[in-house]
Short mmCIF file of C-alpha atoms in Angstrom, two decimals:
data_model
loop_
_atom_site.label_atom_id
_atom_site.label_comp_id
_atom_site.label_asym_id
_atom_site.label_seq_id
_atom_site.Cartn_x
_atom_site.Cartn_y
_atom_site.Cartn_z
CA MET A 1 0.00 0.00 0.00
CA LYS A 2 1.31 3.42 -0.86
CA ASP A 3 2.09 5.78 2.01
CA TYR A 4 1.29 9.32 0.90
CA GLY A 5 0.56 10.76 4.36
CA MET A 6 -1.70 13.78 4.27
CA ARG A 7 -0.73 15.10 0.85
CA ARG A 8 -3.61 16.64 -1.09
CA LEU A 9 -5.31 14.28 -3.53
CA THR A 10 -5.05 15.89 -6.95
CA SER A 11 -5.66 12.89 -9.18
CA LEU A 12 -7.45 9.57 -9.28
CA ARG A 13 -7.52 6.63 -11.60
CA TYR A 14 -8.74 8.52 -14.62
CA GLY A 15 -9.68 5.48 -16.60
CA ILE A 16 -7.34 6.70 -19.39
CA ALA A 17 -5.25 3.63 -19.57
CA LEU A 18 -8.32 1.78 -18.86
CA ALA A 19 -10.13 2.88 -21.84
CA LEU A 20 -7.24 2.10 -24.08
CA ILE A 21 -5.20 -0.82 -22.80
CA PRO A 22 -5.57 -4.59 -23.36
CA ALA A 23 -3.23 -7.13 -21.80
CA CYS A 24 -3.85 -10.87 -21.92
CA LEU A 25 -6.03 -13.12 -24.06
CA LEU A 26 -8.41 -15.20 -21.95
CA ALA A 27 -11.50 -15.77 -24.03
CA SER A 28 -12.08 -17.18 -27.48
CA GLY A 29 -13.61 -15.55 -30.52
CA GLU A 30 -16.86 -17.38 -29.66
CA LEU A 31 -17.76 -14.48 -27.37
CA LYS A 32 -20.04 -11.89 -28.87
CA ALA A 33 -19.03 -8.24 -28.86
CA GLU A 34 -21.22 -5.24 -29.58
CA VAL A 35 -19.84 -1.82 -30.38
CA PRO A 36 -21.85 0.99 -28.69
CA ALA A 37 -23.26 3.44 -31.21
CA CYS A 38 -21.78 6.40 -29.32
CA ILE A 39 -18.24 5.52 -30.37
CA ALA A 40 -19.14 6.16 -34.03
CA ALA A 41 -20.30 9.72 -33.35
CA PRO A 42 -17.48 11.71 -31.70
CA ALA A 43 -18.56 14.19 -29.04
CA ILE A 44 -15.68 16.51 -29.98
CA GLU A 45 -13.92 17.41 -33.22
CA PRO A 46 -10.67 15.55 -33.95
CA VAL A 47 -7.61 17.68 -34.61
CA GLU A 48 -5.47 17.06 -37.69
CA ALA A 49 -2.38 14.89 -37.32
CA THR A 50 -0.44 16.45 -34.46
CA ASP A 51 1.35 15.61 -31.23
CA ILE A 52 -1.52 16.99 -29.15
CA PRO A 53 -5.05 15.56 -29.53
CA ASN A 54 -8.28 17.35 -28.70
CA VAL A 55 -9.16 16.39 -25.11
CA ARG A 56 -12.25 17.48 -23.14
CA VAL A 57 -13.30 16.61 -19.61
CA TRP A 58 -16.65 17.29 -17.95
CA GLN A 59 -17.36 17.09 -14.23
CA GLY A 60 -19.27 19.00 -11.57
CA ASN A 61 -21.67 21.50 -13.13
CA GLN A 62 -20.54 20.50 -16.64
CA LEU A 63 -21.12 16.76 -16.18
CA GLN A 64 -24.59 16.61 -17.75
CA GLU A 65 -23.34 18.48 -20.80
CA GLY A 66 -20.59 15.93 -21.29
CA LEU A 67 -22.89 12.95 -20.78
CA GLY A 68 -25.29 14.41 -23.33
CA LEU A 69 -22.56 14.97 -25.91
CA ILE A 70 -21.04 11.52 -25.48
CA ASP A 71 -24.53 9.93 -25.41
CA CYS A 72 -23.35 6.41 -24.61
CA ALA A 73 -26.46 4.31 -23.95
CA PRO A 74 -24.74 1.66 -21.77
CA TRP A 75 -23.66 4.44 -19.40
CA GLN A 76 -27.11 5.98 -18.91
CA SER A 77 -27.95 3.83 -15.89
CA LEU A 78 -24.59 4.44 -14.19
CA ASP A 79 -23.86 6.98 -11.47
CA ILE A 80 -20.98 8.85 -13.13
CA ASP A 81 -18.91 11.71 -11.68
CA LEU A 82 -16.57 12.50 -14.60
CA VAL A 83 -16.48 11.86 -18.34
CA GLY A 84 -13.77 12.66 -20.83
CA ALA A 85 -13.19 12.42 -24.58
CA THR A 86 -10.07 12.38 -26.76
CA ALA A 87 -10.10 12.80 -30.55
CA ALA A 88 -7.44 13.15 -33.24
CA LYS A 89 -6.54 12.26 -36.81
CA ILE A 90 -3.48 10.05 -37.33
CA GLU A 91 -1.28 10.12 -40.42
CA ALA A 92 -1.59 7.33 -42.97
CA GLU A 93 2.07 6.35 -42.45
CA THR A 94 1.14 5.02 -39.00
CA THR A 95 -0.11 1.46 -39.39
CA LEU A 96 -2.83 -0.13 -37.29
CA GLU A 97 -0.57 -3.11 -36.59
CA ALA A 98 2.13 -0.83 -35.19
CA MET A 99 -0.39 0.87 -32.90
CA ILE A 100 -1.74 -2.47 -31.70
CA GLN A 101 1.84 -3.63 -31.10
CA ARG A 102 2.39 -0.68 -28.78
CA ILE A 103 -0.97 -1.11 -27.05
CA GLY A 104 -0.10 -4.75 -26.39
CA ASP A 105 3.34 -3.92 -24.99
CA ILE A 106 2.11 -3.47 -21.42
CA PRO A 107 5.62 -3.33 -19.85
CA GLY A 108 6.37 -0.50 -22.29
CA TYR A 109 3.83 1.66 -20.47
CA ASN A 110 6.38 2.11 -17.71
CA LYS A 111 8.28 4.41 -20.10
CA ILE A 112 5.29 6.72 -20.73
CA ARG A 113 5.75 10.20 -19.30
CA PHE A 114 3.12 12.91 -18.77
CA TRP A 115 3.38 16.59 -17.92
CA SER A 116 2.68 17.23 -14.24
CA PHE A 117 1.22 20.74 -14.33
CA ASP A 118 1.58 21.24 -10.58
CA ARG A 119 5.20 20.01 -10.37
CA LYS A 120 6.10 21.52 -13.76
CA GLN A 121 8.00 18.43 -14.91
CA TRP A 122 7.64 15.24 -16.96
CA ASP A 123 6.73 12.33 -14.67
CA PRO A 124 6.09 8.60 -15.28
CA LEU A 125 2.44 7.90 -16.01
CA PHE A 126 2.61 4.52 -14.27
CA ASP A 127 4.42 3.25 -11.19
CA THR A 128 3.70 -0.28 -12.43
CA ALA A 129 2.19 -1.70 -15.61
CA GLU A 130 2.07 -5.47 -16.07
CA ALA A 131 0.33 -7.84 -18.46
CA LEU A 132 -1.61 -10.63 -16.76
CA SER A 133 -2.67 -14.09 -17.83
CA GLY A 134 -5.86 -13.73 -15.78
CA PRO A 135 -7.62 -11.46 -13.28
CA ASN A 136 -5.18 -12.37 -10.51
CA PRO A 137 -2.57 -9.57 -10.17
CA GLU A 138 0.10 -12.20 -9.48
CA MET A 139 -0.38 -13.83 -12.90
CA THR A 140 2.12 -11.68 -14.81
CA ARG A 141 3.22 -12.45 -18.36
CA GLU A 142 5.00 -10.90 -21.34
CA ALA A 143 3.68 -8.40 -23.88
CA PHE A 144 1.03 -9.42 -26.42
CA PRO A 145 1.35 -9.65 -30.19
CA PRO A 146 -1.31 -8.15 -32.48
CA GLU A 147 -2.86 -11.57 -33.09
CA ALA A 148 -3.97 -11.66 -29.44
CA PHE A 149 -6.61 -9.04 -30.24
CA GLU A 150 -9.42 -11.28 -31.44
CA VAL A 151 -12.98 -9.96 -31.46
CA GLY A 152 -14.68 -11.00 -28.23
CA ALA A 153 -11.43 -11.61 -26.36
CA GLU A 154 -11.28 -10.55 -22.72
CA LEU A 155 -7.89 -9.18 -21.71
CA TYR A 156 -6.40 -8.34 -18.31
CA MET A 157 -3.64 -6.11 -16.94
CA LEU A 158 -2.46 -4.56 -13.70
CA LEU A 159 -2.09 -0.78 -13.91
CA ASP A 160 -0.84 1.39 -11.07
CA GLU A 161 -0.85 5.03 -12.13
CA SER A 162 1.46 7.51 -10.45
CA ASP A 163 -1.25 8.84 -8.15
CA ARG A 164 -2.57 8.19 -4.64
CA VAL A 165 -4.81 5.27 -5.59
CA SER A 166 -3.57 1.70 -5.42
CA GLY A 167 -3.13 -0.32 -8.60
CA MET A 168 -6.18 -1.99 -10.13
CA VAL A 169 -6.68 -5.00 -12.38
CA GLN A 170 -8.34 -3.87 -15.60
CA ARG A 171 -10.35 -6.01 -18.01
CA ALA A 172 -10.44 -5.08 -21.69
CA THR A 173 -12.82 -6.56 -24.25
CA VAL A 174 -12.04 -6.39 -27.96
CA LEU A 175 -15.29 -5.22 -29.57
CA ALA A 176 -14.06 -4.94 -33.16
CA HIS A 177 -10.85 -5.72 -35.03
CA ASP A 178 -10.13 -5.95 -38.73
CA GLU A 179 -7.67 -4.30 -41.11
CA ASP A 180 -9.54 -1.00 -40.91
CA ARG A 181 -10.65 -0.83 -37.29
CA LEU A 182 -9.92 -1.57 -33.65
CA VAL A 183 -12.39 -0.96 -30.81
CA ILE A 184 -11.65 -1.88 -27.20
CA GLU A 185 -13.74 -1.41 -24.05
CA THR A 186 -12.24 -1.52 -20.55
CA GLU A 187 -13.22 -1.35 -16.88
CA ASN A 188 -11.55 -2.11 -13.57
CA VAL A 189 -12.38 -5.45 -11.90
CA THR A 190 -10.61 -4.79 -8.60
CA PRO A 191 -11.08 -1.70 -6.41
CA GLY A 192 -8.70 1.23 -6.14
CA LYS A 193 -7.89 2.23 -2.57
CA ILE A 194 -6.29 5.10 -0.69
CA TRP A 195 -4.85 3.46 2.38
CA VAL A 196 -7.68 1.09 3.36
CA ILE A 197 -10.44 3.34 2.01
CA GLU A 198 -12.09 2.33 -1.26
CA ALA A 199 -11.88 5.26 -3.68
CA ILE A 200 -12.94 3.40 -6.84
CA ALA A 201 -15.24 0.37 -6.71
CA PRO A 202 -14.99 -2.48 -9.24
CA GLY A 203 -16.49 -1.16 -12.46
CA GLY A 204 -15.98 2.43 -11.27
CA THR A 205 -13.79 3.35 -14.24
CA GLY A 206 -14.27 2.42 -17.84
CA GLY A 207 -14.04 3.59 -21.38
CA ILE A 208 -13.92 2.81 -25.06
CA VAL A 209 -11.22 3.56 -27.62
CA SER A 210 -11.70 3.37 -31.37
CA ILE A 211 -9.07 3.59 -34.11
CA THR A 212 -10.71 3.61 -37.54
CA ARG A 213 -9.42 4.19 -41.08
CA ASN A 214 -10.79 7.42 -42.54
CA ASP A 215 -11.50 8.56 -46.10
CA GLU A 216 -8.07 10.21 -46.37
CA GLY A 217 -6.32 6.89 -45.79
CA GLY A 218 -5.22 7.83 -42.27
CA TRP A 219 -6.86 7.00 -38.96
CA ASP A 220 -9.47 8.55 -36.68
CA TYR A 221 -8.67 8.13 -32.99
CA TYR A 222 -11.53 8.55 -30.53
CA ALA A 223 -11.75 7.56 -26.87
CA VAL A 224 -14.33 8.16 -24.14
CA THR A 225 -13.75 7.68 -20.43
CA ARG A 226 -15.96 7.56 -17.32
CA VAL A 227 -15.15 7.67 -13.60
CA THR A 228 -17.37 7.03 -10.58
CA TYR A 229 -16.16 7.63 -7.01
CA SER A 230 -17.03 5.30 -4.16
CA GLY A 231 -19.46 6.48 -1.48
CA SER A 232 -19.75 10.19 -0.83
CA SER A 233 -16.05 10.94 -1.29
CA ILE A 234 -15.21 14.17 -3.10
CA PHE A 235 -11.97 14.31 -5.05
CA ASP A 236 -10.20 17.10 -6.84
CA ILE A 237 -9.27 15.97 -10.36
CA PRO A 238 -8.02 19.03 -12.23
CA ASP A 239 -8.98 19.08 -15.89
CA ARG A 240 -5.32 19.65 -16.81
CA ALA A 241 -4.33 16.42 -15.06
CA PHE A 242 -6.80 14.44 -17.15
CA ILE A 243 -5.79 16.19 -20.38
CA ASN A 244 -2.07 15.58 -19.89
CA ARG A 245 -2.54 11.91 -19.02
CA ALA A 246 -4.85 11.29 -21.97
CA THR A 247 -2.35 13.03 -24.26
CA ALA A 248 0.51 10.89 -22.95
CA PHE A 249 -1.25 7.64 -23.80
CA TYR A 250 -2.35 8.94 -27.20
CA ARG A 251 1.24 9.87 -28.02
CA TYR A 252 2.45 6.46 -26.92
CA THR A 253 -0.15 4.71 -29.09
CA VAL A 254 0.76 6.62 -32.27
CA GLY A 255 4.52 6.41 -31.68
CA VAL A 256 5.28 10.01 -30.64
CA PRO A 257 7.76 10.56 -27.75
CA THR A 258 5.45 11.11 -24.81
CA ASP A 259 7.52 13.97 -23.36
CA THR A 260 7.48 15.99 -26.60
CA GLU A 261 7.28 19.73 -26.01
CA PRO A 262 5.02 21.54 -25.56
CA PRO A 263 2.79 19.84 -22.98
CA ALA A 264 -0.91 19.75 -23.77
CA ALA A 265 -1.97 21.59 -20.62
CA PRO A 266 0.92 23.46 -18.97
#
C-alpha cells in the first residue's frame, strides 16, 4: 500500500489507460461483442495529425453536458462523476498493426511520461504496468502480439498510475478488429484504494477507444472515459491532469515521444 501521508489528492484513476489498454487473451472468438453506437459519433472534433489531440473533460456543473454529448447508452444507468473524450486524426504512415503492437506492450507503459502541471515536470504515467494471464494480479506475463486481439477476447492487466490510488486490475474486451478498425472497451475489476479506504469500486472506471481508417487513408482516434467515485467521497481531479494523461497515452499509441514539447496543458 502506498504511504502518501496527508498530501492533497489531486488525481485519481482517470480510466485513461483503462479505456485504451488490453493485456492478456483469456476468451475465445466465440464471445459476442457489440460496439456501442456512441463511439461512431465523436462528441468533440478531432484535430489534424499532431502531437496533441483534442481532449475534453466534464465534471461537476458540466457533467450533464458531457454525458449528453457523449450519449453512450450503456452508461445511462450508471452513477458517473466524470467523463472525458479524446479525438485526433493520425497520419496514414502510422499502421494499425504498429499501434496495436504498442498497445499490447504493457511493460512498455512504464516508459510513458506525462506533464505534471503542478510540479512543472515530466513524470512517469505509471508506477507499475504489467500484463496478466488472468484477473489475478500475481499472474504476470509478457507483452502481447497483435494476433492476441481477437474480437470478443477478454484481456487483463495490472495498472498502477502515479497517483494516490492503489493499482487496479483492468479487463479489456475487444469489440471490433479488422484491417480497418480496432475498438476496445475496458473497466476495472478490482477496487482502487487510498490506504484502506475504497476510492474506486470495481467497475468504477471504464471507457472505449476506437481507431478507424478514414477517407483520407489515415486514422481517426476517438476515446471516451468515465469515472465514478465510491461512497460520498469528493476528489479534486483538475482538468489539466486528465488532459495531460490522456495526451501521454495517445502519443504512446501513435509512436510520438510522450515527453514531446510543448505539454498539452501546462
